[in-house]
mmCIF file of C-alpha atoms in Angstrom:
data_model
loop_
_atom_site.group_PDB
_atom_site.id
_atom_site.type_symbol
_atom_site.label_atom_id
_atom_site.label_comp_id
_atom_site.label_asym_id
_atom_site.label_seq_id
_atom_site.Cartn_x
_atom_site.Cartn_y
_atom_site.Cartn_z
ATOM 1 C CA LYS A 1 -2.187 -49.857 14.453
ATOM 2 C CA ASN A 2 0.814 -47.824 13.246
ATOM 3 C CA GLU A 3 3.890 -47.748 15.344
ATOM 4 C CA VAL A 4 3.968 -43.919 15.148
ATOM 5 C CA GLU A 5 0.731 -41.992 15.207
ATOM 6 C CA GLN A 6 0.354 -38.238 14.764
ATOM 7 C CA SER A 7 -2.641 -35.963 15.464
ATOM 8 C CA PRO A 8 -4.228 -34.023 13.946
ATOM 9 C CA GLN A 9 -3.813 -35.172 10.401
ATOM 10 C CA ASN A 10 -4.699 -31.774 9.084
ATOM 11 C CA LEU A 11 -4.660 -28.420 10.982
ATOM 12 C CA THR A 12 -5.667 -24.946 9.793
ATOM 13 C CA ALA A 13 -4.818 -21.959 11.804
ATOM 14 C CA GLN A 14 -4.861 -18.176 11.592
ATOM 15 C CA GLU A 15 -1.668 -16.279 11.643
ATOM 16 C CA GLY A 16 -0.441 -15.666 15.233
ATOM 17 C CA GLU A 17 -2.083 -18.771 16.716
ATOM 18 C CA PHE A 18 -0.350 -21.230 18.957
ATOM 19 C CA ILE A 19 -0.141 -24.639 17.333
ATOM 20 C CA THR A 20 0.392 -28.098 18.843
ATOM 21 C CA ILE A 21 1.025 -31.270 16.905
ATOM 22 C CA ASN A 22 1.090 -34.457 18.879
ATOM 23 C CA CYS A 23 3.016 -37.748 18.246
ATOM 24 C CA SER A 24 2.512 -41.119 19.985
ATOM 25 C CA TYR A 25 4.611 -44.216 19.419
ATOM 26 C CA SER A 26 4.488 -47.767 20.647
ATOM 27 C CA VAL A 27 8.109 -49.033 20.343
ATOM 28 C CA GLY A 28 11.247 -48.539 22.241
ATOM 29 C CA ILE A 29 13.258 -45.655 20.793
ATOM 30 C CA SER A 30 16.662 -44.086 21.012
ATOM 31 C CA ALA A 31 15.602 -40.816 19.493
ATOM 32 C CA LEU A 32 12.650 -39.000 18.133
ATOM 33 C CA HIS A 33 12.786 -36.568 15.191
ATOM 34 C CA TRP A 34 10.466 -33.801 14.214
ATOM 35 C CA LEU A 35 10.802 -33.100 10.500
ATOM 36 C CA GLN A 36 9.324 -30.482 8.203
ATOM 37 C CA GLN A 37 8.471 -31.125 4.483
ATOM 38 C CA HIS A 38 7.426 -28.414 2.150
ATOM 39 C CA PRO A 39 5.646 -28.937 -1.207
ATOM 40 C CA GLY A 40 8.254 -30.128 -3.748
ATOM 41 C CA GLY A 41 9.566 -32.592 -1.176
ATOM 42 C CA GLY A 42 12.663 -31.421 0.621
ATOM 43 C CA ILE A 43 12.784 -32.606 4.275
ATOM 44 C CA VAL A 44 14.296 -30.468 7.051
ATOM 45 C CA SER A 45 15.227 -31.880 10.415
ATOM 46 C CA LEU A 46 13.751 -29.546 13.072
ATOM 47 C CA PHE A 47 14.614 -31.385 16.222
ATOM 48 C CA MET A 48 16.105 -34.621 17.510
ATOM 49 C CA LEU A 49 14.964 -35.586 20.974
ATOM 50 C CA SER A 50 15.839 -38.321 23.449
ATOM 51 C CA SER A 51 14.509 -36.656 26.516
ATOM 52 C CA GLY A 52 13.083 -33.364 27.923
ATOM 53 C CA LYS A 53 12.563 -30.357 25.790
ATOM 54 C CA LYS A 54 14.210 -28.312 23.025
ATOM 55 C CA LYS A 55 13.543 -24.834 21.702
ATOM 56 C CA HIS A 56 14.572 -23.196 18.506
ATOM 57 C CA GLY A 57 13.082 -19.783 17.667
ATOM 58 C CA ARG A 58 9.290 -20.149 17.700
ATOM 59 C CA LEU A 59 9.455 -23.954 17.726
ATOM 60 C CA ILE A 60 9.473 -26.075 20.857
ATOM 61 C CA ALA A 61 9.484 -29.815 21.058
ATOM 62 C CA THR A 62 8.900 -32.014 24.078
ATOM 63 C CA ILE A 63 9.088 -35.652 24.761
ATOM 64 C CA ASN A 64 7.819 -37.840 27.607
ATOM 65 C CA ILE A 65 9.680 -41.143 27.317
ATOM 66 C CA GLN A 66 7.549 -42.901 29.971
ATOM 67 C CA GLU A 67 4.216 -42.012 28.167
ATOM 68 C CA LYS A 68 5.802 -42.489 24.674
ATOM 69 C CA HIS A 69 4.524 -39.132 23.484
ATOM 70 C CA SER A 70 6.000 -36.026 21.964
ATOM 71 C CA SER A 71 4.657 -32.682 21.034
ATOM 72 C CA LEU A 72 5.743 -29.980 18.607
ATOM 73 C CA HIS A 73 4.580 -26.452 19.363
ATOM 74 C CA ILE A 74 4.675 -23.405 17.090
ATOM 75 C CA THR A 75 4.175 -20.075 18.788
ATOM 76 C CA ALA A 76 3.034 -17.018 16.861
ATOM 77 C CA SER A 77 2.401 -19.080 13.769
ATOM 78 C CA HIS A 78 3.085 -17.576 10.293
ATOM 79 C CA PRO A 79 1.975 -18.587 6.811
ATOM 80 C CA ARG A 80 5.523 -19.615 5.954
ATOM 81 C CA ASP A 81 5.062 -22.329 8.661
ATOM 82 C CA SER A 82 2.632 -24.015 6.373
ATOM 83 C CA ALA A 83 4.120 -27.460 5.612
ATOM 84 C CA VAL A 84 3.827 -31.114 6.545
ATOM 85 C CA TYR A 85 5.331 -31.862 9.920
ATOM 86 C CA ILE A 86 6.447 -35.409 10.426
ATOM 87 C CA CYS A 87 7.342 -37.308 13.588
ATOM 88 C CA ALA A 88 9.853 -40.091 13.015
ATOM 89 C CA VAL A 89 11.365 -42.420 15.603
ATOM 90 C CA LYS A 90 14.625 -44.272 15.618
ATOM 91 C CA GLU A 91 13.981 -47.576 17.332
ATOM 92 C CA THR A 92 16.466 -48.842 19.874
ATOM 93 C CA SER A 93 16.893 -52.125 17.826
ATOM 94 C CA GLY A 94 17.965 -50.604 14.596
ATOM 95 C CA SER A 95 19.152 -47.643 12.539
ATOM 96 C CA ARG A 96 16.104 -46.898 10.439
ATOM 97 C CA LEU A 97 13.435 -44.240 11.095
ATOM 98 C CA THR A 98 9.821 -45.162 11.242
ATOM 99 C CA PHE A 99 7.707 -42.204 10.107
ATOM 100 C CA GLY A 100 4.361 -40.997 11.263
ATOM 101 C CA GLU A 101 1.816 -40.098 8.564
ATOM 102 C CA GLY A 102 2.525 -36.382 8.952
ATOM 103 C CA THR A 103 0.404 -33.424 9.873
ATOM 104 C CA GLN A 104 -0.533 -30.917 7.109
ATOM 105 C CA LEU A 105 -0.422 -27.483 8.629
ATOM 106 C CA THR A 106 -1.857 -24.547 6.838
ATOM 107 C CA VAL A 107 -1.563 -21.039 8.387
ATOM 108 C CA ASN A 108 -3.745 -18.369 6.896
ATOM 109 C CA PRO A 109 -2.860 -14.689 6.929
ATOM 110 C CA ALA B 1 27.551 -25.170 5.589
ATOM 111 C CA ALA B 2 27.511 -28.081 3.312
ATOM 112 C CA GLY B 3 24.388 -30.201 3.255
ATOM 113 C CA VAL B 4 23.496 -33.582 1.962
ATOM 114 C CA ILE B 5 23.706 -33.456 -1.768
ATOM 115 C CA GLN B 6 21.583 -35.713 -4.049
ATOM 116 C CA SER B 7 21.733 -35.998 -7.770
ATOM 117 C CA PRO B 8 20.008 -35.925 -10.067
ATOM 118 C CA ARG B 9 17.095 -33.861 -8.588
ATOM 119 C CA HIS B 10 14.714 -35.103 -11.231
ATOM 120 C CA LEU B 11 14.854 -38.143 -13.451
ATOM 121 C CA ILE B 12 12.464 -39.443 -16.101
ATOM 122 C CA LYS B 13 12.804 -43.007 -17.243
ATOM 123 C CA GLU B 14 10.754 -45.504 -19.153
ATOM 124 C CA LYS B 15 9.700 -48.937 -17.871
ATOM 125 C CA ARG B 16 12.310 -51.584 -17.884
ATOM 126 C CA GLU B 17 15.170 -48.976 -17.953
ATOM 127 C CA THR B 18 17.765 -48.518 -15.329
ATOM 128 C CA ALA B 19 18.546 -45.512 -12.980
ATOM 129 C CA THR B 20 21.190 -44.517 -10.682
ATOM 130 C CA LEU B 21 20.718 -42.059 -7.807
ATOM 131 C CA LYS B 22 23.670 -40.528 -5.944
ATOM 132 C CA CYS B 23 23.927 -39.156 -2.446
ATOM 133 C CA TYR B 24 26.913 -37.215 -1.017
ATOM 134 C CA PRO B 25 26.709 -37.062 2.780
ATOM 135 C CA ILE B 26 27.796 -34.089 5.005
ATOM 136 C CA PRO B 27 31.575 -34.225 5.432
ATOM 137 C CA ARG B 28 32.720 -36.483 8.228
ATOM 138 C CA HIS B 29 29.265 -38.337 8.213
ATOM 139 C CA ASP B 30 29.969 -42.039 7.771
ATOM 140 C CA THR B 31 26.267 -43.344 7.732
ATOM 141 C CA VAL B 32 23.904 -42.971 4.867
ATOM 142 C CA TYR B 33 20.185 -43.991 4.673
ATOM 143 C CA TRP B 34 17.957 -44.273 1.617
ATOM 144 C CA TYR B 35 14.216 -43.769 1.829
ATOM 145 C CA GLN B 36 11.453 -43.997 -0.699
ATOM 146 C CA GLN B 37 8.370 -41.743 -0.596
ATOM 147 C CA GLY B 38 5.496 -42.591 -2.956
ATOM 148 C CA PRO B 39 2.933 -39.955 -3.822
ATOM 149 C CA GLY B 40 0.808 -39.161 -0.746
ATOM 150 C CA GLN B 41 2.735 -41.797 1.337
ATOM 151 C CA ASP B 42 5.125 -41.816 4.268
ATOM 152 C CA PRO B 43 8.833 -42.359 3.529
ATOM 153 C CA GLN B 44 9.744 -46.075 3.660
ATOM 154 C CA PHE B 45 13.198 -47.146 4.681
ATOM 155 C CA LEU B 46 15.166 -48.938 1.841
ATOM 156 C CA ILE B 47 18.736 -49.529 3.115
ATOM 157 C CA SER B 48 21.431 -48.048 5.094
ATOM 158 C CA PHE B 49 25.251 -48.144 5.178
ATOM 159 C CA TYR B 50 27.831 -47.457 7.968
ATOM 160 C CA GLU B 51 31.464 -47.320 7.141
ATOM 161 C CA LYS B 52 30.956 -48.590 3.646
ATOM 162 C CA MET B 53 29.085 -51.741 4.914
ATOM 163 C CA GLN B 54 25.357 -52.401 4.630
ATOM 164 C CA SER B 55 24.013 -51.856 8.187
ATOM 165 C CA ASP B 56 20.316 -52.302 7.711
ATOM 166 C CA LYS B 57 17.964 -53.351 5.033
ATOM 167 C CA GLY B 58 14.287 -52.404 4.734
ATOM 168 C CA SER B 59 11.793 -52.851 1.946
ATOM 169 C CA ILE B 60 14.213 -52.628 -0.940
ATOM 170 C CA PRO B 61 13.178 -54.610 -4.011
ATOM 171 C CA ASP B 62 15.577 -57.138 -5.402
ATOM 172 C CA ARG B 63 15.804 -55.067 -8.521
ATOM 173 C CA PHE B 64 17.533 -52.378 -6.521
ATOM 174 C CA SER B 65 21.062 -52.446 -5.151
ATOM 175 C CA ALA B 66 23.102 -49.892 -3.396
ATOM 176 C CA GLN B 67 26.583 -49.299 -2.004
ATOM 177 C CA GLN B 68 28.689 -46.838 -0.144
ATOM 178 C CA PHE B 69 32.016 -45.884 -1.571
ATOM 179 C CA SER B 70 35.331 -45.048 0.031
ATOM 180 C CA ASP B 71 34.486 -41.339 0.024
ATOM 181 C CA TYR B 72 31.362 -42.170 1.899
ATOM 182 C CA HIS B 73 28.974 -41.221 -0.965
ATOM 183 C CA SER B 74 26.369 -43.707 -1.777
ATOM 184 C CA GLU B 75 24.550 -44.792 -5.018
ATOM 185 C CA LEU B 76 21.210 -46.519 -5.475
ATOM 186 C CA ASN B 77 20.930 -48.577 -8.603
ATOM 187 C CA MET B 78 17.510 -49.434 -9.888
ATOM 188 C CA SER B 79 16.925 -51.794 -12.758
ATOM 189 C CA SER B 80 13.900 -53.013 -14.657
ATOM 190 C CA LEU B 81 12.035 -49.890 -13.546
ATOM 191 C CA GLU B 82 8.346 -50.292 -12.969
ATOM 192 C CA LEU B 83 5.665 -47.636 -12.877
ATOM 193 C CA GLY B 84 5.350 -48.102 -9.095
ATOM 194 C CA ASP B 85 8.926 -47.070 -8.631
ATOM 195 C CA SER B 86 7.967 -43.477 -9.369
ATOM 196 C CA ALA B 87 8.687 -41.683 -6.043
ATOM 197 C CA LEU B 88 10.818 -39.229 -4.298
ATOM 198 C CA TYR B 89 13.926 -40.889 -3.074
ATOM 199 C CA PHE B 90 15.544 -39.351 0.018
ATOM 200 C CA CYS B 91 19.037 -39.782 1.321
ATOM 201 C CA ALA B 92 19.957 -38.931 4.822
ATOM 202 C CA SER B 93 23.369 -38.887 6.591
ATOM 203 C CA SER B 94 24.574 -39.005 10.084
ATOM 204 C CA ARG B 95 27.604 -39.918 12.146
ATOM 205 C CA GLY B 96 28.074 -42.971 14.173
ATOM 206 C CA GLY B 97 26.114 -45.768 12.744
ATOM 207 C CA ARG B 98 23.115 -47.727 14.187
ATOM 208 C CA ASN B 99 23.991 -47.593 17.798
ATOM 209 C CA VAL B 100 24.415 -43.890 18.073
ATOM 210 C CA ALA B 101 21.396 -41.571 17.920
ATOM 211 C CA GLY B 102 23.244 -39.132 15.743
ATOM 212 C CA GLU B 103 21.413 -36.066 14.344
ATOM 213 C CA LEU B 104 20.068 -36.732 10.818
ATOM 214 C CA PHE B 105 20.446 -34.406 7.792
ATOM 215 C CA PHE B 106 18.365 -34.975 4.769
ATOM 216 C CA GLY B 107 18.953 -34.287 1.049
ATOM 217 C CA GLU B 108 16.419 -32.514 -1.089
ATOM 218 C CA GLY B 109 15.504 -35.804 -2.712
ATOM 219 C CA SER B 110 15.588 -37.229 -6.207
ATOM 220 C CA ARG B 111 12.288 -37.383 -7.934
ATOM 221 C CA LEU B 112 12.064 -40.376 -10.262
ATOM 222 C CA THR B 113 9.220 -40.665 -12.761
ATOM 223 C CA VAL B 114 8.750 -43.812 -14.621
ATOM 224 C CA LEU B 115 6.713 -43.649 -17.781
#
């Protein structure tokens, strides 16, 4: 079992739909990151969470430390949101990130 | 605003050659991380530096070495390249080292192809 698990692995939506990507982890963490990776490779950090909820534009990220679970929500999805979304955790015992396998999101016009 | 700069963006080498990748962190960031992402795989942690000292070590082959310089930029040196070293190499930077959950910023990556 991976330390960081994401669901779904693949997600196809129509433009305008509300999207949720989930992340569960099994280790103690000091922070959880939601990352976006477009074709060609560049990674963009969307959120860093240690508790509660953060919002940036149409993106919302929540984390429940007790349940070891985080969600990334996209409201009013758009084709330009199509990318791989990755959950990564920073364990309390170290400095490295442990990555989930990513969720491939495709938003069709 | 300045971001994390990696160079070169693309590199093609032959087996058994050497390669050097460079990472320039965001100004005032003192911590640098290196990750390797093979085709279709998750990024894997290689090594990190804080204040010019190695702070954590992951699955970095013995053929690879890295260091952080006085201006906080870092270089990843890879020798005796193998086909399996073909990957996207990411650098990320933050401030505060391993005990601080500082926000991470990623470079665009250096894509190494070994022929």
